[in-house]
Tab-separated table of C-alpha atoms in Angstrom:
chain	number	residue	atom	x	y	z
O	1	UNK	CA	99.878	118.364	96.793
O	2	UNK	CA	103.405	118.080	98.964
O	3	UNK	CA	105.624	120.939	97.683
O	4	UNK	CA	103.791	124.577	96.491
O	5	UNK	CA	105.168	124.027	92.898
O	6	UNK	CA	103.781	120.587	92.521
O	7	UNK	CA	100.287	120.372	90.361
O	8	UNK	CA	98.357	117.508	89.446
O	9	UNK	CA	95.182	117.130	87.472
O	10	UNK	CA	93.324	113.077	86.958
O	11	UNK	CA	90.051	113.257	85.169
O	12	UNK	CA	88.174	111.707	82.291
O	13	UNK	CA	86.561	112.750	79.309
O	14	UNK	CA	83.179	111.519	78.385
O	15	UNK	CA	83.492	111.549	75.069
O	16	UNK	CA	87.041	109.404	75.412
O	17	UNK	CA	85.466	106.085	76.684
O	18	UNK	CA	87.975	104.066	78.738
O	19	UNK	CA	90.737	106.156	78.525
O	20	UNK	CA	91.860	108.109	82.350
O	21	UNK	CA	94.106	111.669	81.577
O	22	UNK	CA	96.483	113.007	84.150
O	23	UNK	CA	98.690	116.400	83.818
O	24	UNK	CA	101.124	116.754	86.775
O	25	UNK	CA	104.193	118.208	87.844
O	26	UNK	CA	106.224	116.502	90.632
O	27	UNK	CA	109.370	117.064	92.357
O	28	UNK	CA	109.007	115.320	95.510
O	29	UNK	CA	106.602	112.751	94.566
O	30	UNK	CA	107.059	108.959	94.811
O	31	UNK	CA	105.136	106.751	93.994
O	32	UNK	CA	104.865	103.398	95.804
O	33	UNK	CA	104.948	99.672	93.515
O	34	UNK	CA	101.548	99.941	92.114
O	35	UNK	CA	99.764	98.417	89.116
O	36	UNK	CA	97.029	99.962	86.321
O	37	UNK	CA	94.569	97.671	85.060
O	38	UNK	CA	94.709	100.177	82.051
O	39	UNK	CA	98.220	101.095	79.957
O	40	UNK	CA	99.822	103.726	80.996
O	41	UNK	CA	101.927	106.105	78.239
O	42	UNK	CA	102.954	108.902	80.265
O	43	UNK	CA	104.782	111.790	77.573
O	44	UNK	CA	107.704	114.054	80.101
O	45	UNK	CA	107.982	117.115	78.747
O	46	UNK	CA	110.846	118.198	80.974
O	47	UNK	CA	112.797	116.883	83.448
O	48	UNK	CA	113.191	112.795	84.300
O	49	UNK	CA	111.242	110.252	85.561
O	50	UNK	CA	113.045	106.920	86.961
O	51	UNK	CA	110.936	104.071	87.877
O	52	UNK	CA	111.425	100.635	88.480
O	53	UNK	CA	109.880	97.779	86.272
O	54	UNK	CA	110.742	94.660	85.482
O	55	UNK	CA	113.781	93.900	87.679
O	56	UNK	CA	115.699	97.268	87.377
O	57	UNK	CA	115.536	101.241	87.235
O	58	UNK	CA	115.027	103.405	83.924
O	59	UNK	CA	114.641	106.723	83.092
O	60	UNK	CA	112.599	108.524	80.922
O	61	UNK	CA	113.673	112.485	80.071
O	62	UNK	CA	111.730	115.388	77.509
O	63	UNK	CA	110.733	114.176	74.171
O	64	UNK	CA	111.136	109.995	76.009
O	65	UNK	CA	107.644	107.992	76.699
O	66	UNK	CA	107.264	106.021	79.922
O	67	UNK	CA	105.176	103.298	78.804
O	68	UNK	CA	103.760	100.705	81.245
O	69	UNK	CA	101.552	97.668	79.748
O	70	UNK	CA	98.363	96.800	82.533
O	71	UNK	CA	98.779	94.844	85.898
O	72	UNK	CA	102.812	95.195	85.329
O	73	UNK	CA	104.141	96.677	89.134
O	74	UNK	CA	106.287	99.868	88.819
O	75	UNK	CA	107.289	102.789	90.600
O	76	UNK	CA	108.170	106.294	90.093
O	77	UNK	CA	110.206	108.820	91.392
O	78	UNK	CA	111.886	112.309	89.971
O	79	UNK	CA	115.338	111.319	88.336
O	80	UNK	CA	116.454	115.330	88.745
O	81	UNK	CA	116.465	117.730	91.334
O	82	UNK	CA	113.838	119.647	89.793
O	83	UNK	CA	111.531	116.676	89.413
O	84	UNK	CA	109.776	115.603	85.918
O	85	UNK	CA	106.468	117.319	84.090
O	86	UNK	CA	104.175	114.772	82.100
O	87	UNK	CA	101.145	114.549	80.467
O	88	UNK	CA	99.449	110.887	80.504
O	89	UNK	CA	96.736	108.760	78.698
O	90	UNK	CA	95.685	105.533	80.280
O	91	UNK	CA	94.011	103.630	77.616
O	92	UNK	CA	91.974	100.495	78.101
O	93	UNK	CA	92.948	97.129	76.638
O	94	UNK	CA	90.218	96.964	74.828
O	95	UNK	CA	90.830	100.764	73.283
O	96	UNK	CA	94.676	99.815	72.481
O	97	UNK	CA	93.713	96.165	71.066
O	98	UNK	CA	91.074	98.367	68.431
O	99	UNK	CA	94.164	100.006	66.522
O	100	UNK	CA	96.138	96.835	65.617
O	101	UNK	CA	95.129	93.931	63.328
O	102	UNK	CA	98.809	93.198	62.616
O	103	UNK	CA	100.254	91.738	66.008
O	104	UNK	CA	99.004	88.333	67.190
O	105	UNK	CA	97.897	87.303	70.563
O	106	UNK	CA	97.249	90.177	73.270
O	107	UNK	CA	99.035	93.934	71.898
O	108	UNK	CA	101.269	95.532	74.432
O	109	UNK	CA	104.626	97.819	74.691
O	110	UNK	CA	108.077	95.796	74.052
O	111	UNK	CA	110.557	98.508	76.219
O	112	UNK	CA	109.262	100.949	79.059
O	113	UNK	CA	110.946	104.112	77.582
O	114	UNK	CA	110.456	104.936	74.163
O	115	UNK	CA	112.615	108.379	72.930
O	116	UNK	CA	110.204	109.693	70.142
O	117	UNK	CA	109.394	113.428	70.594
O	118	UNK	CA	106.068	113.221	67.718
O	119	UNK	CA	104.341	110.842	70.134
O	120	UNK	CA	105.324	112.933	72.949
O	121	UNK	CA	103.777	115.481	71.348
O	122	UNK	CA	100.501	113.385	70.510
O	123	UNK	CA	99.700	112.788	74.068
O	124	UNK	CA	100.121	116.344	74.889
O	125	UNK	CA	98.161	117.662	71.863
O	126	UNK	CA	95.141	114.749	73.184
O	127	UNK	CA	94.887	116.580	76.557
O	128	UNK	CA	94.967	119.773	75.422
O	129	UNK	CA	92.117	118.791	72.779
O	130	UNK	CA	90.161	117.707	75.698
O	131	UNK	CA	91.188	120.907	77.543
O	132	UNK	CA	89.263	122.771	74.694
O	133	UNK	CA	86.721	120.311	74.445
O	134	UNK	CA	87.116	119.527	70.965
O	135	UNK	CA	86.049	115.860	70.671
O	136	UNK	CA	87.108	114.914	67.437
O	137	UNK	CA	90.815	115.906	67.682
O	138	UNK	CA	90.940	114.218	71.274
O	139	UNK	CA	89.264	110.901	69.460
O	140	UNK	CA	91.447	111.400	66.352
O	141	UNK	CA	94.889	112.241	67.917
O	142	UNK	CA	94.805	109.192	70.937
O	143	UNK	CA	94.261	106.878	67.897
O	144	UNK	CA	97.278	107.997	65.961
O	145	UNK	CA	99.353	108.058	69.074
O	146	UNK	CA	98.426	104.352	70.053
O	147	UNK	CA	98.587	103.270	66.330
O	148	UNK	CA	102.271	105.089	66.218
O	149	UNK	CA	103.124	103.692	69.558
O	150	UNK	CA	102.468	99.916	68.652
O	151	UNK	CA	103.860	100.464	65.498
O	152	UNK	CA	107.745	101.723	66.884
O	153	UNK	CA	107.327	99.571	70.130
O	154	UNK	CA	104.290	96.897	70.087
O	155	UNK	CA	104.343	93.871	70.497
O	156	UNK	CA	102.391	90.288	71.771
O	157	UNK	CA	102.124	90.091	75.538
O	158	UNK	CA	103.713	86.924	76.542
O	159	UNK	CA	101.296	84.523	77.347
O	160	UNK	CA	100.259	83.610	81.099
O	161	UNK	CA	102.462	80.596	82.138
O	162	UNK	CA	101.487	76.968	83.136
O	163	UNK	CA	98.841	76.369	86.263
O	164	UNK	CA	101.964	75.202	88.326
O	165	UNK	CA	101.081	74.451	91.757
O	166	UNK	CA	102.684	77.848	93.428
O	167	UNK	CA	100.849	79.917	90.576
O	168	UNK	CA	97.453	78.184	91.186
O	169	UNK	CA	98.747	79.050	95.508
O	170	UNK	CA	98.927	82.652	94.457
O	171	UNK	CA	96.099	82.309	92.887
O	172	UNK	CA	93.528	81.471	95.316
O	173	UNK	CA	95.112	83.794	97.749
O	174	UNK	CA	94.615	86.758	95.895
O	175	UNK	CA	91.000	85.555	95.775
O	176	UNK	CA	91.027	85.506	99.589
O	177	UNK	CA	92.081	89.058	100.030
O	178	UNK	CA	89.671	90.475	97.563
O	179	UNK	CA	87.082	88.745	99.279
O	180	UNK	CA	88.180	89.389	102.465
O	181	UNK	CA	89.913	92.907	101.328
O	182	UNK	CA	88.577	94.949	104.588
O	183	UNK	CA	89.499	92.546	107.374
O	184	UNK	CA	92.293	90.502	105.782
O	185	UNK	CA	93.996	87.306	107.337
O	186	UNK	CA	97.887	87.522	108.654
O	187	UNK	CA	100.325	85.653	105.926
O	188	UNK	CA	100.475	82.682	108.251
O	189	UNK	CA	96.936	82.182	108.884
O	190	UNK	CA	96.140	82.667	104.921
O	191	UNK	CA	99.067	80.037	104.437
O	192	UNK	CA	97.623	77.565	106.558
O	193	UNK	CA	94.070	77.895	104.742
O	194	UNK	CA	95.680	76.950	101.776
O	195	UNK	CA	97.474	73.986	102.694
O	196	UNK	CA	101.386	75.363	102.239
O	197	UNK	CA	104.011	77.785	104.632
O	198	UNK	CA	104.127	81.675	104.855
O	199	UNK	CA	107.562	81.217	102.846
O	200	UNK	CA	106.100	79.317	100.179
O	201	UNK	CA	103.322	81.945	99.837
O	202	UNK	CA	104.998	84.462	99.415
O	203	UNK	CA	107.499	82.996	97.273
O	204	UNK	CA	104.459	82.064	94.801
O	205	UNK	CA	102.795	85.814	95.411
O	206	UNK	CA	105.344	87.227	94.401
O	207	UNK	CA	106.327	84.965	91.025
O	208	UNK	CA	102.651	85.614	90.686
O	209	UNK	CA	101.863	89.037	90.937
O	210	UNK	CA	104.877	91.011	91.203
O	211	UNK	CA	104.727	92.309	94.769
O	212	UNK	CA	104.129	90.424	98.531
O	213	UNK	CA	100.661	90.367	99.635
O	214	UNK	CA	100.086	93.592	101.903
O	215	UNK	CA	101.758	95.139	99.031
O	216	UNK	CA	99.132	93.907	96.105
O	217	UNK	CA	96.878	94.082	98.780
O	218	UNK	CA	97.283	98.271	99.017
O	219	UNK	CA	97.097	98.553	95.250
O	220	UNK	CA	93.409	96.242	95.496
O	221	UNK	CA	91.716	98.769	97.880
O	222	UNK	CA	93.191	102.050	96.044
O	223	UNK	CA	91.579	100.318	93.016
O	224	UNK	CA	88.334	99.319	94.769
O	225	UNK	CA	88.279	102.774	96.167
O	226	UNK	CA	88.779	104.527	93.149
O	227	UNK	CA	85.577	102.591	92.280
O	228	UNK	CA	83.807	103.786	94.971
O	229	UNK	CA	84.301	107.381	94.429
O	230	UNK	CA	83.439	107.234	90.905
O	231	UNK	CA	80.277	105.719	92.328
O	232	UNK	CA	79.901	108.975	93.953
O	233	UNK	CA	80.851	107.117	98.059
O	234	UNK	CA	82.660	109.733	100.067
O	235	UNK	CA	86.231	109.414	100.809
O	236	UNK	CA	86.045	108.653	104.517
O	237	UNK	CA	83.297	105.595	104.067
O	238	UNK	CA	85.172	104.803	101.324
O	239	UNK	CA	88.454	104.345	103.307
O	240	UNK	CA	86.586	102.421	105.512
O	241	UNK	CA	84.730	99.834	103.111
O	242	UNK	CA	88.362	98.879	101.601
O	243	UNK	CA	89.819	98.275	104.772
O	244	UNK	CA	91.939	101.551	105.469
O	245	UNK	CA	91.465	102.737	109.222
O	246	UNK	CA	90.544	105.978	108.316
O	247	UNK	CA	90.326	108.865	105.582
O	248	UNK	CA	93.935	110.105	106.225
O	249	UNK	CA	95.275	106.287	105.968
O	250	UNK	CA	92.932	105.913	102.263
O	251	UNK	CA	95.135	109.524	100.883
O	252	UNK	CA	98.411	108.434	102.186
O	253	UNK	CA	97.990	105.892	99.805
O	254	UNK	CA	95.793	106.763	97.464
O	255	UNK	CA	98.023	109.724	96.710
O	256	UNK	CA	101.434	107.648	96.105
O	257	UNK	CA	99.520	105.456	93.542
O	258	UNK	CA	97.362	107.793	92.150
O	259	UNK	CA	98.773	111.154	91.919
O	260	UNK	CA	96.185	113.041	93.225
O	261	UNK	CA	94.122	112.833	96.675
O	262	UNK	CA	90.675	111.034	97.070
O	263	UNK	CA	88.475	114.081	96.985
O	264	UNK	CA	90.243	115.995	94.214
O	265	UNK	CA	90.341	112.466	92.079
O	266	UNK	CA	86.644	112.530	92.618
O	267	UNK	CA	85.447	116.149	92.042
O	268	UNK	CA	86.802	115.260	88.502
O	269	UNK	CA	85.720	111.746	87.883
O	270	UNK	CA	81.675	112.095	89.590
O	271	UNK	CA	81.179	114.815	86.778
O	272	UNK	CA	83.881	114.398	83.969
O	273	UNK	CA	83.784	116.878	81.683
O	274	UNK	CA	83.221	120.029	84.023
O	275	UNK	CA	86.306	121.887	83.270
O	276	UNK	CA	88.284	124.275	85.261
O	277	UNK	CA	87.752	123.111	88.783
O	278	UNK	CA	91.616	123.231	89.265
O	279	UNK	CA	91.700	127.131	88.410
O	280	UNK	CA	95.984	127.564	88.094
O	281	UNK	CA	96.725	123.993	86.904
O	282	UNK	CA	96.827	125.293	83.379
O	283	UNK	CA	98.841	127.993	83.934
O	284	UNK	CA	101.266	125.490	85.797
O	285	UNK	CA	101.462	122.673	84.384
O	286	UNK	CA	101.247	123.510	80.477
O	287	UNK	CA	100.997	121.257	77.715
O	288	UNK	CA	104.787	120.833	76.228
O	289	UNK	CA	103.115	121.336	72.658
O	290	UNK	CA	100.399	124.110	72.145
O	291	UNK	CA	98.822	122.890	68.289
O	292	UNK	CA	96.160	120.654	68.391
O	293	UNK	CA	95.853	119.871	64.672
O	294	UNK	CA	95.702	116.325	63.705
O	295	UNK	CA	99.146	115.017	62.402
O	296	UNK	CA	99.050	113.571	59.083
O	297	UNK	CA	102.452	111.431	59.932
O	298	UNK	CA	102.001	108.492	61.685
């Protein structure tokens, strides 16, 4: 990690299906417009956090949640000189859409910051129950901290809008570039496939998908890469199969989406569940609430 003080930990538990953890501290870290295909309910425990979403900046401080609903672009960034320390879930859809039967359509977070120092205190009290392997609390407590979560701050996702003729543009070139991800065309060549102008293009990308091309196009082979190193692919052929030049060009990037390098992202995701391979990350980056007991107020 950039700066001795900064820690990071991103790892999975087996017996938390499609859920990712991270535990990190950060001071110089910045992380680049990036999406999750997962949600993303990051609890600070000190410090602040700014990122952009949506249009503008917020900021999320101790006790606050930073919640980010999947394939929404955002950013991140220390809002303090001394930087922010979080703990993180990433849920799946699917895991989220399990604990509500009251909202209609597709379940999701209403504001990006929510200031509620129990749920804070959930997510922290899920990765320490992991920590101590102790399955049933980790199971138990994510479940009241989504049900909580969508409860203050849930809501339906709003619908995808009409097939106009610029979405169904963007559309088709983001199918280009994933299938073309490690030897991509230029803007104006990909334009001219499809029958429009580099202008128009990007005009449509972005309505689309939140972010120009190269842009989405980083965030596609950190994702695909992240794939293959679960797989168990080395970093450097990884780097290569995505389209990066080179190892150092896949942790540039992987690092200021991810959080953590390519090889110590996969020494904890080929063999989740093998704790303690980061030997002073618990002494460093502590949980901001010690209990794990399961809450009976919800």
């Amino acid at each position: 990690m950039a700066g001795s003080s900064e820690r990071a930990r991103h790892w999975r538990y087996p017996e938390l299906p499609g859920v990712d953890l991270l535990r990190a501290r950060y001071i110089r870290k910045n992380f680049i417009r990036h999406t999750h295909e997962n949600f993303v309910i990051a609890a600070i425990a000190d410090g602040v956090e700014v990122f952009h979403h949506r249009g503008s900046d917020v900021s999320a401080g101790a006790g606050a949640l930073a919640l980010v609903n999947p394939d929404t672009p955002h950013t991140g960034r220390a809002g303090v000189p001394e930087g922010w320390r979080y703990g993180a879930l990433y849920p799946s859809p699917d895991v989220v859409a399990a604990e509500t039967t009251t909202l209609r359509g597709t379940p999701g977070f209403v504001s990006p910051v929510l200031d509620d120092p129990y749920a804070a205190r959930l997510v922290h009290q899920v990765l320490r129950a992991t920590d101590e392997g102790n399955a049933l609390a980790a199971d138990t407590l994510l479940r009241v901290a989504v049900t909580r979560l969508l409860r203050l701050n849930g809501g339906a996702l709003p619908e995808r809008r009409a097939r106009t003729a610029g979405a169904l543009i963007a559309t088709r070139a983001r199918a280009v570039l994933e299938e073309r991800m490690a030897r991509p065309p230029t803007l104006e060549r990909l334009a001219r496939d499809l029958g429009t102008s580099p202008f128009a293009l990007l005009r449509a990308f972005r309505d689309a998908y939140g972010m120009p091309p190269h842009t989405w196009l980083t965030d596609a082979r950190v994702r695909r890469a992240r794939l293959l190193l679960d797989a168990g692919t080395a970093p450097a052929e990884a780097a290569v199969a995505v389209g990066f030049t080179d190892q150092p060009h896949l942790n540039r990037h992987f690092t200021r989406i991810v959080g953590v390098p390519p090889g110590a992202y996969q020494r904890e995701h080929v063999n989740p569940g093998g704790r303690g391979r980061v030997p002073d990350e618990r002494k460093n980056v502590q949980d901001a609430d010690r209990p794990s007991s399961v809450p009976s107020r919800t």
